PDB file of C-alpha atoms in Angstrom:
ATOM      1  CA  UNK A1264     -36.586 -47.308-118.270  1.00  0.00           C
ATOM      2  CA  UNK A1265     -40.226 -47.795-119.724  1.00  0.00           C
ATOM      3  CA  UNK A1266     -40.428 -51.293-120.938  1.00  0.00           C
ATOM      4  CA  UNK A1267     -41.650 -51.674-124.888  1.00  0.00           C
ATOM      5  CA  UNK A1268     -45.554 -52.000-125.329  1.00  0.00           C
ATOM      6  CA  UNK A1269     -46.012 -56.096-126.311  1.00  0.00           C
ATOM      7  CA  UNK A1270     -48.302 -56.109-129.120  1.00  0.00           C
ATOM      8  CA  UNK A1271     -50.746 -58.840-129.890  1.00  0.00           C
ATOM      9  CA  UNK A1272     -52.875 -60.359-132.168  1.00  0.00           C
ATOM     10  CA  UNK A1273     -56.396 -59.273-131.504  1.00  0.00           C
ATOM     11  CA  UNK A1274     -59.746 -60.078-134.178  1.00  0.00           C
ATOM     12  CA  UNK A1275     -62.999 -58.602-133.901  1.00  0.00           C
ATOM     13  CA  UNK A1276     -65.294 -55.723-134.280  1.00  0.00           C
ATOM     14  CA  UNK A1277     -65.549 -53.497-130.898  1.00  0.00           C
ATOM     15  CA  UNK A1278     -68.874 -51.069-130.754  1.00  0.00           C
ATOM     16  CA  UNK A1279     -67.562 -47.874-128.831  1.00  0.00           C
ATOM     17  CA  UNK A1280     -69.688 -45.186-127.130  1.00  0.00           C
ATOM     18  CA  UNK A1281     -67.411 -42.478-128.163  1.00  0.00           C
ATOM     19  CA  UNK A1282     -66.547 -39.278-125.769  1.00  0.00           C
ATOM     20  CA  UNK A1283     -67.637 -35.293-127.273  1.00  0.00           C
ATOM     21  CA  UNK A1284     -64.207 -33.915-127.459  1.00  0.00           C
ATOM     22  CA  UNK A1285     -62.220 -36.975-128.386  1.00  0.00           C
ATOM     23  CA  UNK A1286     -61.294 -37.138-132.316  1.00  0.00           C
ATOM     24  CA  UNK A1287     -61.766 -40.493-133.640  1.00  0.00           C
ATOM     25  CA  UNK A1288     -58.455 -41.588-134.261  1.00  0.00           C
ATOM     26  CA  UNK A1289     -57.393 -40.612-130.490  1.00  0.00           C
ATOM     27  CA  UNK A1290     -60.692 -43.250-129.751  1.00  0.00           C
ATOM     28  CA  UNK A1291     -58.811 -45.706-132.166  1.00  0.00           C
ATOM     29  CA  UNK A1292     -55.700 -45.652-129.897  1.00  0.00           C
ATOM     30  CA  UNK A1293     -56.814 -45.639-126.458  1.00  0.00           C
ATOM     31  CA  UNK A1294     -59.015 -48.879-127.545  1.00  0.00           C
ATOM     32  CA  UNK A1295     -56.154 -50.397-129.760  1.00  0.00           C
ATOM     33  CA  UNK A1296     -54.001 -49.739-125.909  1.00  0.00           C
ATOM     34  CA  UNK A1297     -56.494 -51.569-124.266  1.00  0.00           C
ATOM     35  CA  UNK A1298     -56.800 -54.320-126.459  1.00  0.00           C
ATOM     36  CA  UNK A1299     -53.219 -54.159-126.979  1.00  0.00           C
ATOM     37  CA  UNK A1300     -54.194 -55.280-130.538  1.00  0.00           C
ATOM     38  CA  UNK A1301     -51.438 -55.044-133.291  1.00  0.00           C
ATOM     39  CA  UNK A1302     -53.765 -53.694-135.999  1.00  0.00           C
ATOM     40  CA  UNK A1303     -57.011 -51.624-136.022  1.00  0.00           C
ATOM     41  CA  UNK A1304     -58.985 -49.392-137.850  1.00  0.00           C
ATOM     42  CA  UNK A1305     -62.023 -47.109-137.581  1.00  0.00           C
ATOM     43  CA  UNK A1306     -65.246 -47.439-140.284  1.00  0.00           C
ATOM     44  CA  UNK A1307     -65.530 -43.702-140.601  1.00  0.00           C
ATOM     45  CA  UNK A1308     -64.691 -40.828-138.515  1.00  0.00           C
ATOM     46  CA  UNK A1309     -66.670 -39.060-136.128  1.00  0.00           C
ATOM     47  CA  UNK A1310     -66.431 -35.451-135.496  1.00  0.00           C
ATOM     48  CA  UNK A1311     -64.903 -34.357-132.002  1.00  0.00           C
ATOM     49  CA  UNK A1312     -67.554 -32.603-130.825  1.00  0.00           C
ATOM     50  CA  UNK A1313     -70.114 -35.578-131.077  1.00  0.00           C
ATOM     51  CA  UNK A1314     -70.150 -38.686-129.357  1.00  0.00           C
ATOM     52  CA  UNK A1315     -71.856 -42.347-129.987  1.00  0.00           C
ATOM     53  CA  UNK A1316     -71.427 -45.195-131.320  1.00  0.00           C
ATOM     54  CA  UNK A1317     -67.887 -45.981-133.503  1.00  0.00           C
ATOM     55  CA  UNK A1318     -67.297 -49.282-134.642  1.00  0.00           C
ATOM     56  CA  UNK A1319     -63.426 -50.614-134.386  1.00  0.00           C
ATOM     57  CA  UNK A1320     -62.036 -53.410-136.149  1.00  0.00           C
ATOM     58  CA  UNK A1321     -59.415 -55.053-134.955  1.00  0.00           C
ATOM     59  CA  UNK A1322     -57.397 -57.573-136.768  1.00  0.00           C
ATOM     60  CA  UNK A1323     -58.557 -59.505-140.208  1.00  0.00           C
ATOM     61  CA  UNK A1324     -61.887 -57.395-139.047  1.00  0.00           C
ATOM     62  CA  UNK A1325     -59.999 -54.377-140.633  1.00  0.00           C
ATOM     63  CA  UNK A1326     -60.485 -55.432-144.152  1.00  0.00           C
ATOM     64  CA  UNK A1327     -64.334 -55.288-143.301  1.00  0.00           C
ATOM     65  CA  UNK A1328     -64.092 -51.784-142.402  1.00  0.00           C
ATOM     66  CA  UNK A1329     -64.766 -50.407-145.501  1.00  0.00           C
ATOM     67  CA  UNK A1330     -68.248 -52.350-145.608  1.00  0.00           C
ATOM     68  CA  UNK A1331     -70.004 -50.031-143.143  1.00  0.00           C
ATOM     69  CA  UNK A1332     -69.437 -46.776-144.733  1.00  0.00           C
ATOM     70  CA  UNK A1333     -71.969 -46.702-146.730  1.00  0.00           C
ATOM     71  CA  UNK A1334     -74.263 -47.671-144.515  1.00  0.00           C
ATOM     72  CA  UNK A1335     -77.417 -45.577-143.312  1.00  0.00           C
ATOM     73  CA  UNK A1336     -76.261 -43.639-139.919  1.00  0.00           C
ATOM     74  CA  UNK A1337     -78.713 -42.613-137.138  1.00  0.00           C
ATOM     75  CA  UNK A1338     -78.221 -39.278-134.809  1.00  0.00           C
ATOM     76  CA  UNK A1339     -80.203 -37.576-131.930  1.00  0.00           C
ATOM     77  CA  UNK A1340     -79.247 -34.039-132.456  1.00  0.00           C
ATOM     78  CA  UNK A1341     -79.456 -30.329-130.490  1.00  0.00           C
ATOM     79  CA  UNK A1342     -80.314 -27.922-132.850  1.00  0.00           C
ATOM     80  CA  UNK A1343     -79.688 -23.785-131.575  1.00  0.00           C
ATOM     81  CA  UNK A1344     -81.556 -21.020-133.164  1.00  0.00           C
ATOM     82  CA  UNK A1345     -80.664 -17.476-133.761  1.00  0.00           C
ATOM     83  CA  UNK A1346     -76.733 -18.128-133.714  1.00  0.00           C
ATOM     84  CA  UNK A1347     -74.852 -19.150-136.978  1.00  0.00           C
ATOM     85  CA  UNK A1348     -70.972 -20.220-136.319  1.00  0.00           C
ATOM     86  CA  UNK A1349     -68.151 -20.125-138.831  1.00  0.00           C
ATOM     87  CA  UNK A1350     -67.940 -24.106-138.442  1.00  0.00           C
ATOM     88  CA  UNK A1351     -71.660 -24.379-137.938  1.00  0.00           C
ATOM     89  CA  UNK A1352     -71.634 -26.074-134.487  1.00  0.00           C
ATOM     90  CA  UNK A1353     -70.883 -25.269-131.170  1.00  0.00           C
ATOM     91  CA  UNK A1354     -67.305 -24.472-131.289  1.00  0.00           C
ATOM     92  CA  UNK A1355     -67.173 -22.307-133.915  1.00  0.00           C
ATOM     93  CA  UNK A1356     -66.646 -18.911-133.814  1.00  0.00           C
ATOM     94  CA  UNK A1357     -70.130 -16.924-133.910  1.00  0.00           C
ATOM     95  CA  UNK A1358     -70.715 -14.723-137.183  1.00  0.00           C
ATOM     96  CA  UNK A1359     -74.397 -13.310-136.580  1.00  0.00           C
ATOM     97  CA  UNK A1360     -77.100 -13.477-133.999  1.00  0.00           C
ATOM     98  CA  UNK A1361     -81.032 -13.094-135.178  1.00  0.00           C
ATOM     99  CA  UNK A1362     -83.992 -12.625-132.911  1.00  0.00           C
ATOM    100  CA  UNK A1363     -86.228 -16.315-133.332  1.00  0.00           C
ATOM    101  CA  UNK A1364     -90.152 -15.943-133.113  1.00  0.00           C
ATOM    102  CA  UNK A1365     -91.116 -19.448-135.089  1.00  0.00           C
ATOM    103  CA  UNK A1366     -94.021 -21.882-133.482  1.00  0.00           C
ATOM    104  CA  UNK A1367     -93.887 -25.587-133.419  1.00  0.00           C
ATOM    105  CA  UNK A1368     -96.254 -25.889-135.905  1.00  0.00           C
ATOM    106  CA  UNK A1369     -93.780 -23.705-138.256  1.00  0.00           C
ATOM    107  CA  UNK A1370     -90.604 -25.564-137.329  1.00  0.00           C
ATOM    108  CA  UNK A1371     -92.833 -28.703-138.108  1.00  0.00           C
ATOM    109  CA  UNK A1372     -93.468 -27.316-141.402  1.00  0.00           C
ATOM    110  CA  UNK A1373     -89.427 -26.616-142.147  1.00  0.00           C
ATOM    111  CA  UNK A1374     -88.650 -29.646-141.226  1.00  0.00           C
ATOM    112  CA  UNK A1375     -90.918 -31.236-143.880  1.00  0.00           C
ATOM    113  CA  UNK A1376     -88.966 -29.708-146.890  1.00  0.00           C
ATOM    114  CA  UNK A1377     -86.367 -31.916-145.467  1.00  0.00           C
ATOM    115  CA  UNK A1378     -87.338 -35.195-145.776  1.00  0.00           C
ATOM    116  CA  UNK A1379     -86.387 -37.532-148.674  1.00  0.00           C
ATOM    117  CA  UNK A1380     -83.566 -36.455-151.093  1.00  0.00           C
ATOM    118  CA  UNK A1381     -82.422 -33.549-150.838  1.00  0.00           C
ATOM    119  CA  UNK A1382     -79.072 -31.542-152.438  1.00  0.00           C
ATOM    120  CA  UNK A1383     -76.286 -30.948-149.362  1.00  0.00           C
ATOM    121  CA  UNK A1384     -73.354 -28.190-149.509  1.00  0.00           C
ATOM    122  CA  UNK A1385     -70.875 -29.717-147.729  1.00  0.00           C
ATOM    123  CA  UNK A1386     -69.282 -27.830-145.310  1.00  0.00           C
ATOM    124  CA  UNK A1387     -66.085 -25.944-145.075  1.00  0.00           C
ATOM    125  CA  UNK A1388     -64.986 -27.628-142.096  1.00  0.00           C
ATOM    126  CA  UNK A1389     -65.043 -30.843-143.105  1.00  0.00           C
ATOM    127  CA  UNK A1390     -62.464 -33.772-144.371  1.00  0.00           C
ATOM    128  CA  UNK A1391     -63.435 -33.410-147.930  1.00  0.00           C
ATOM    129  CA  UNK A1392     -60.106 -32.713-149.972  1.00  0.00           C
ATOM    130  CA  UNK A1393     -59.557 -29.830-152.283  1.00  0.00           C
ATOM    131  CA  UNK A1394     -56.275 -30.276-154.506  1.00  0.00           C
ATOM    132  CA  UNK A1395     -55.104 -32.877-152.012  1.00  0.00           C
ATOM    133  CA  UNK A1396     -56.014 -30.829-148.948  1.00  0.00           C
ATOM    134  CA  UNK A1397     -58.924 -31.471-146.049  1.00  0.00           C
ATOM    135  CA  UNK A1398     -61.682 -28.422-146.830  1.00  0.00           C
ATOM    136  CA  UNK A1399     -60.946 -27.771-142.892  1.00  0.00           C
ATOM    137  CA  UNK A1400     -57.310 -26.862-143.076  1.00  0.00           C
ATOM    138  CA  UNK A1401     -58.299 -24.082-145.429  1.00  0.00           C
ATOM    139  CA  UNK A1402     -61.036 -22.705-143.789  1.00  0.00           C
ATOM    140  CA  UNK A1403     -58.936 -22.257-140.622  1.00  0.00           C
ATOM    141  CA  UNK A1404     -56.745 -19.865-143.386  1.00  0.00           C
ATOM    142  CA  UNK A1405     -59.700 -18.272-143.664  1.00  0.00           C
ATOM    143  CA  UNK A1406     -60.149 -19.589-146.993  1.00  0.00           C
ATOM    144  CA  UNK A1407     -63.683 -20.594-148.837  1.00  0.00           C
ATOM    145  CA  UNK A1408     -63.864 -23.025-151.996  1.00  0.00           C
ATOM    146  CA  UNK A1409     -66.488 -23.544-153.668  1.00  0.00           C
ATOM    147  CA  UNK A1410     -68.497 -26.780-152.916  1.00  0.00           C
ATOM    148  CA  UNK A1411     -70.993 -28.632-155.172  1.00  0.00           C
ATOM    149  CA  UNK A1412     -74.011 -29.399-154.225  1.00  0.00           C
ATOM    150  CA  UNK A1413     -74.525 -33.520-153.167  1.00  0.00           C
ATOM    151  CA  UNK A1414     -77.802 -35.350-152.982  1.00  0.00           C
ATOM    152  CA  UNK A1415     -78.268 -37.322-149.968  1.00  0.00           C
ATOM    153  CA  UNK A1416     -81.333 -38.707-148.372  1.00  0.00           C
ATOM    154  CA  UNK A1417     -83.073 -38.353-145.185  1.00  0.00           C
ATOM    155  CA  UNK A1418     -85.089 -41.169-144.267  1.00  0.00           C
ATOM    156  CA  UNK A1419     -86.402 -40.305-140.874  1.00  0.00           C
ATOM    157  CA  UNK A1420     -86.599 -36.577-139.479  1.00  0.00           C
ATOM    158  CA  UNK A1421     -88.410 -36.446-136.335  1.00  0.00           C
ATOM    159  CA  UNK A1422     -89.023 -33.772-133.731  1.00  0.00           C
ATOM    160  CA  UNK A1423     -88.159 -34.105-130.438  1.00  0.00           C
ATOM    161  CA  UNK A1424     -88.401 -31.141-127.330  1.00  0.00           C
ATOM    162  CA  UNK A1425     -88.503 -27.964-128.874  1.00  0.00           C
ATOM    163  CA  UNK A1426     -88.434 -24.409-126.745  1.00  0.00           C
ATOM    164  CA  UNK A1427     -87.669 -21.537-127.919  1.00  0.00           C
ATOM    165  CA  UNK A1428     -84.508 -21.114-128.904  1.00  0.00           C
ATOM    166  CA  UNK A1429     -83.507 -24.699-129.565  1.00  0.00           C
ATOM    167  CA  UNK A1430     -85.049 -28.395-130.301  1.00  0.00           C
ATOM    168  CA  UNK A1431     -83.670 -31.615-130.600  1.00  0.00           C
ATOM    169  CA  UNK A1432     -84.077 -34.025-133.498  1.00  0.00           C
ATOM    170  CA  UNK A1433     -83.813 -37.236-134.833  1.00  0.00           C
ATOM    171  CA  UNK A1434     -82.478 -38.024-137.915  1.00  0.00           C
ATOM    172  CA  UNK A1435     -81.948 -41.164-140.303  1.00  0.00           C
ATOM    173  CA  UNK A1436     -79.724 -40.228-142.986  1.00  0.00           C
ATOM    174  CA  UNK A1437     -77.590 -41.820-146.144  1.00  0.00           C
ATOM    175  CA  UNK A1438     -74.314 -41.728-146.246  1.00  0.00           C
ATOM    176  CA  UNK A1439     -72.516 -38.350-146.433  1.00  0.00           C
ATOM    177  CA  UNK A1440     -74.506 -36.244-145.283  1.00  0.00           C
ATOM    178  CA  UNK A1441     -73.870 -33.768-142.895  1.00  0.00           C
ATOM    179  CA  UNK A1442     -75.835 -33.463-139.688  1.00  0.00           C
ATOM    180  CA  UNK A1443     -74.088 -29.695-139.386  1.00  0.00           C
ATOM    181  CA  UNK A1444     -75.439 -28.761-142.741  1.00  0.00           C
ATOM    182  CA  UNK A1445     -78.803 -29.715-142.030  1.00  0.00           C
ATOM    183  CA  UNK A1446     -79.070 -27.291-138.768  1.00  0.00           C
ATOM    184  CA  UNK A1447     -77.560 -24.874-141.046  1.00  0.00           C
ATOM    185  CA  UNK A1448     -79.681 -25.006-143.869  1.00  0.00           C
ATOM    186  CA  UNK A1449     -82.782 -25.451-141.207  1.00  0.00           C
ATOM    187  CA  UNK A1450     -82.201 -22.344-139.712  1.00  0.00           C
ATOM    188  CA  UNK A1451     -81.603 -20.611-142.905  1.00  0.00           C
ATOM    189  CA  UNK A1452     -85.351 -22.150-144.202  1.00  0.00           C
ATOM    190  CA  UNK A1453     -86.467 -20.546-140.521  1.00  0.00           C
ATOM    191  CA  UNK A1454     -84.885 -16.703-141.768  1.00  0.00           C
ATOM    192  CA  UNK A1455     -82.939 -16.863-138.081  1.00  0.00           C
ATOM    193  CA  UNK A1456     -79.796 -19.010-138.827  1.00  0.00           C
ATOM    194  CA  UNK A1457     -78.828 -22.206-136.667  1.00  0.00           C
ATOM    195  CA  UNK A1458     -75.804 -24.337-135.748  1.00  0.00           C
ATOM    196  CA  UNK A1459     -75.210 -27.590-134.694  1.00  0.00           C
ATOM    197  CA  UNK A1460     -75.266 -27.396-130.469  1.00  0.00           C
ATOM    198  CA  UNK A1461     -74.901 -31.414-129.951  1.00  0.00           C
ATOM    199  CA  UNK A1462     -74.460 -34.527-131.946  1.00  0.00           C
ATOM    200  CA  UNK A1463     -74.834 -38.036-130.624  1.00  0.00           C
ATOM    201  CA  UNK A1464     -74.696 -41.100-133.178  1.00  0.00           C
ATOM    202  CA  UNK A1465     -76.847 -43.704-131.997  1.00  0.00           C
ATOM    203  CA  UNK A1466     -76.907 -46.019-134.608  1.00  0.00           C
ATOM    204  CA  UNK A1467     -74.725 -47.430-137.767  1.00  0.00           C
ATOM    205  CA  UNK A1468     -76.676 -49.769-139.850  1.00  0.00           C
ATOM    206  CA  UNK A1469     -78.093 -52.656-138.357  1.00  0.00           C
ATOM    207  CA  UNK A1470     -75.506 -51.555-135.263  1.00  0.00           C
ATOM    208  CA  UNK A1471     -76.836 -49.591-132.005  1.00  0.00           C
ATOM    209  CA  UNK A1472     -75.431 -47.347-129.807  1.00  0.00           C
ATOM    210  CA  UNK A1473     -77.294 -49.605-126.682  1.00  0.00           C
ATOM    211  CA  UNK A1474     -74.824 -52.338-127.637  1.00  0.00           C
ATOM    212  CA  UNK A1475     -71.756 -50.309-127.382  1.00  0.00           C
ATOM    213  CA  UNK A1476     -69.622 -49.913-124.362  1.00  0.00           C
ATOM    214  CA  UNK A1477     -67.371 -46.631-122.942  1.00  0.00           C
ATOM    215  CA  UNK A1478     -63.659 -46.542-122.998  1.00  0.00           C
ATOM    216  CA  UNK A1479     -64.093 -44.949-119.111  1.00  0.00           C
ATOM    217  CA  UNK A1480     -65.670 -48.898-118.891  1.00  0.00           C
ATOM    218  CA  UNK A1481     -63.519 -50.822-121.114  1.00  0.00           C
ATOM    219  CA  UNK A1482     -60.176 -49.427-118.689  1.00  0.00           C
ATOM    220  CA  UNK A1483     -62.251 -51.203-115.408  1.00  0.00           C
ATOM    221  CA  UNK A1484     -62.251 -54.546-116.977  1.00  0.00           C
ATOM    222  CA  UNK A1485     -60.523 -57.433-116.750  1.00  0.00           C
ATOM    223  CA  UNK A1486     -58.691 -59.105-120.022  1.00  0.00           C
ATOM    224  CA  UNK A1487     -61.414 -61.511-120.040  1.00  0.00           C
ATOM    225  CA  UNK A1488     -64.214 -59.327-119.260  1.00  0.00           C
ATOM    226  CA  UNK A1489     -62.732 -57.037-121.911  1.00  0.00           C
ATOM    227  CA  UNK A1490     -62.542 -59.762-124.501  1.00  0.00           C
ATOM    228  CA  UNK A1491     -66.595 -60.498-124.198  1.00  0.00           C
ATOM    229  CA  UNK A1492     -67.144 -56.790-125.512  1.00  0.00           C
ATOM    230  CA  UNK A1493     -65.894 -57.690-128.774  1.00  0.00           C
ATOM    231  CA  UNK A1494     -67.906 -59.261-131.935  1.00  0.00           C
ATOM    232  CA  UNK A1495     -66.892 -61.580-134.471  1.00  0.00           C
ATOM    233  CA  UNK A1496     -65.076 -60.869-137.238  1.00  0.00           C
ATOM    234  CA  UNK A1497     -67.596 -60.963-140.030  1.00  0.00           C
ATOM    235  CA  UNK A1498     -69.970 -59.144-137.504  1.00  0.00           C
ATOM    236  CA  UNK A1499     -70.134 -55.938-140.095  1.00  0.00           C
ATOM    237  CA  UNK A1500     -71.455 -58.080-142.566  1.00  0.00           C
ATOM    238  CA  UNK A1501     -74.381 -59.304-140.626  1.00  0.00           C
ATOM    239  CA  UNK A1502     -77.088 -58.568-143.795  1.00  0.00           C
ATOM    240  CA  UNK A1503     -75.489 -60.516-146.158  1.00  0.00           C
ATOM    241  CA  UNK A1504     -76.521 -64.234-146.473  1.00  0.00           C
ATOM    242  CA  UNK A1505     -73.663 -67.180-145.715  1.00  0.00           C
ATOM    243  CA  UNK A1506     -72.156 -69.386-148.072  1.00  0.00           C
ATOM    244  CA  UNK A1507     -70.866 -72.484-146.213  1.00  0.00           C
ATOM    245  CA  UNK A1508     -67.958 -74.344-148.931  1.00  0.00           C
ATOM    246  CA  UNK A1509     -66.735 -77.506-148.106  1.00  0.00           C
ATOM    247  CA  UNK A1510     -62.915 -78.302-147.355  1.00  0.00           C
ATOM    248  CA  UNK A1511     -61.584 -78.288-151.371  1.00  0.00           C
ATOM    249  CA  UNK A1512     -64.049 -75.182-152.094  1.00  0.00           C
ATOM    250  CA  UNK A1513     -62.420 -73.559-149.206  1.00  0.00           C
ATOM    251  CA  UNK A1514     -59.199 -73.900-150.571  1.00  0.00           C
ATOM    252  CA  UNK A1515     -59.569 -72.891-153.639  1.00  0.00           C
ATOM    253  CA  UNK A1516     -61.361 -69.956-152.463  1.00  0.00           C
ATOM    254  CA  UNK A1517     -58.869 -69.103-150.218  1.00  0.00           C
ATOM    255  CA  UNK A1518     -55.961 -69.439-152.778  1.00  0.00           C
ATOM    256  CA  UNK A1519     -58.352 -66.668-155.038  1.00  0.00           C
ATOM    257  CA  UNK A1520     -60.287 -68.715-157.537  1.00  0.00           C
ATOM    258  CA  UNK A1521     -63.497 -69.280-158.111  1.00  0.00           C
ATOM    259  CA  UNK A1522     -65.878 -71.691-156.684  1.00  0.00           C
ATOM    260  CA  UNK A1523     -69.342 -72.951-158.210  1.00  0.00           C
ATOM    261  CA  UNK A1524     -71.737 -73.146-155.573  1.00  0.00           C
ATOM    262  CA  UNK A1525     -75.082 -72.381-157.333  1.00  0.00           C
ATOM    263  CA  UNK A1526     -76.027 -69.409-154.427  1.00  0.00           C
ATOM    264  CA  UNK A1527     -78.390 -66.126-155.253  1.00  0.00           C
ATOM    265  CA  UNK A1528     -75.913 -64.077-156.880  1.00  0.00           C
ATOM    266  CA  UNK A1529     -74.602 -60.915-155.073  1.00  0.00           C
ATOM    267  CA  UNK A1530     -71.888 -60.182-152.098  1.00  0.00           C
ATOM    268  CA  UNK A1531     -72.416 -62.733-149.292  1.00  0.00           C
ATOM    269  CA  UNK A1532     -70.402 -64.228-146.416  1.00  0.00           C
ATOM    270  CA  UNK A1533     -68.150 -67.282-147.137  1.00  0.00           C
ATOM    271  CA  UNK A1534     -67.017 -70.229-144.534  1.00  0.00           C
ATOM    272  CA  UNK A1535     -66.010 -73.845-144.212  1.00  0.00           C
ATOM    273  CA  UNK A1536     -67.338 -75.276-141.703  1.00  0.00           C
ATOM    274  CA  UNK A1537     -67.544 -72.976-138.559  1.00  0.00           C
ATOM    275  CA  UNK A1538     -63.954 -71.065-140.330  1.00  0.00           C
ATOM    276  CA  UNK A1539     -64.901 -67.381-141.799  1.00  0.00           C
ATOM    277  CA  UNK A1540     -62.945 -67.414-144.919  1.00  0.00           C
ATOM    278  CA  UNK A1541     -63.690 -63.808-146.454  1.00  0.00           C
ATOM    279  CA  UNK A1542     -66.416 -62.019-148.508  1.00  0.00           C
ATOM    280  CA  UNK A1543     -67.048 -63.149-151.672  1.00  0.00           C
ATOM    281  CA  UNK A1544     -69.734 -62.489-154.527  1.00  0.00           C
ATOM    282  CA  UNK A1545     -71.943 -64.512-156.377  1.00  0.00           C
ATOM    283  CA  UNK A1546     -72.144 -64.093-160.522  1.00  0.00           C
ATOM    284  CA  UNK A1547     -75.310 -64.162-162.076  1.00  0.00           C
ATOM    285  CA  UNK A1548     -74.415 -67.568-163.196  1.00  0.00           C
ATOM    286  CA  UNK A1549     -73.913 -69.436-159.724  1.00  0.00           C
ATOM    287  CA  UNK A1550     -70.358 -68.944-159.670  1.00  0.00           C
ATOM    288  CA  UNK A1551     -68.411 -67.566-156.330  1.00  0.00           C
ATOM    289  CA  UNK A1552     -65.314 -65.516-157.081  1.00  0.00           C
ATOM    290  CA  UNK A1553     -63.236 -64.004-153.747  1.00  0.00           C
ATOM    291  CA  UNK A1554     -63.589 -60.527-152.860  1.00  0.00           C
ATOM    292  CA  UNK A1555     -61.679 -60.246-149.358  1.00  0.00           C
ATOM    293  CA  UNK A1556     -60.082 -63.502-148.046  1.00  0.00           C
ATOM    294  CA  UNK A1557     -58.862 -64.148-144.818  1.00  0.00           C
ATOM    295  CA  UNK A1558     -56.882 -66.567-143.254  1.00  0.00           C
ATOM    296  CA  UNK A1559     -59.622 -68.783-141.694  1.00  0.00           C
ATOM    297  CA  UNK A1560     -60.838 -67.704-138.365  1.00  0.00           C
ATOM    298  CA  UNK A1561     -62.410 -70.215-136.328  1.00  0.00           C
ATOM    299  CA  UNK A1562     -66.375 -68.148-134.912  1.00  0.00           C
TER     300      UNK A1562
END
């Protein structure tokens, strides 16, 4: 008889190199089995077919999560010229084929009416919801709904190795925006159509992919070894500036109310002494009032 999996208590932020072909929840629960942490959560999925870097939170990290997501996101992309898909990467089905004759110097020039905002059609296959229901689940009925138009902004667009057929790219983006609609659109701007051939995330905010660690790895390790992959707590919040509270500030912060400390108003970081307490936010009149608290953790 199998014996019942012991659950612990496990806080921290894990960077993960993610596999192509592993959804992002299935990432979630082989590093949650590892950890053998009681809670976790992801800070926005990653499509299956791309891999790179997915922060985890474990823990009190979890009610950090939401923090990242709007967050600038960086990915080194393969783009494929002359096919369009139905899903508008590699495995979709394909819908047309179109001879490509473009230089360099004209896929330099595409790329240009790229840069800086710019108005996104999300894609059918995607998690947005329609009436309650991911856009993807209807597609795969072979239904299309009509999508508005959303500006997003791409701060960085760079060219990598181009040949014929196919280049790979660089690309700093804002949040929502869709990597696959980009190749799309590209090779729509190019008169050949395009899809998405490879995605790999390589950074999330002020977080890099050269920081992040495999699951293949992670299974090698020893508890302890395991343990030194993961980051504090508050590590998501990194860009916001620290309020330190003495003993009776902590308290009352803790217990929800507000505490006058006189700080740069705005969202910030709040401890007593070396204990993360929570995120807080500073009025415009010096006055700290609790956001998410936590129970305390000792960094």
């Amino acid at each position: 008889m199998t014996a019942c999996k012991s659950w612990r208590r496990v806080d921290g932020v894990l960077l993960l190199d993610k596999p192509s072909g592993m959804t992002s929840n299935s990432a979630l629960q082989s590093a949650r089995r590892l950890y053998s942490a009681a809670k976790a959560g992801h800070t926005g999925t990653l499509d299956p077919l791309a891999s790179g870097l997915l922060p985890l939170c474990f823990g009190e990290a979890t009610k950090f999560s939401t923090d990242l997501l709007a967050a600038d996101k960086s990915y080194e992309c393969e783009v494929v010229f002359g096919i369009s898909t139905d899903t508008g990467d590699a495995d979709g089905r394909i819908l047309t084929r179109s001879p490509v004759g473009f230089s360099a110097a004209e896929l330099e020039l595409a790329l240009q009416g790229f840069r800086g905002p710019i108005r996104q059609v999300p894609p059918m296959y995607s998690a947005l919801k329609r009436a309650g229901r991911p856009l993807h689940e209807l597609a795969r009925q072979g239904i299309e709904v009509e999508r508005e138009p959303r500006e997003v902004c791409i701060h960085e667009l760079r060219l990598g190795d181009f040949s014929v057929d196919r280049c790979r790219l660089l690309v700093r983006c804002s949040k929502g925006t869709y990597v696959r609609s980009l190749a799309m659109d590209l090779g729509s701007a190019l008169g050949c159509g395009a899809h998405l051939g490879a995605l790999r995330r390589v950074a999330v905010g002020p977080l890099q992919i050269a920081d992040a660690v495999s699951l293949d790895v992670l299974a090698t390790l020893t508890e302890e070894d395991r343990q030194g992959w993961l980051l504090p707590p508050d590590a998501l919040l990194q860009s916001l500036p620290r309020v330190l509270l003495d003993e009776a500030g902590g308290e009352r912060f803790l217990h929800g109310n507000r505490v006058d400390v006189g700080a740069t108003a705005g969202r910030c970081r709040v401890y007593a002494g070396s204990r993360l307490l929570g995120l807080g936010e500073v009025d415009a009149d010096g006055s700290l009032q609790p956001r998410r608290v936590l129970g305390g953790l000792e960094q």
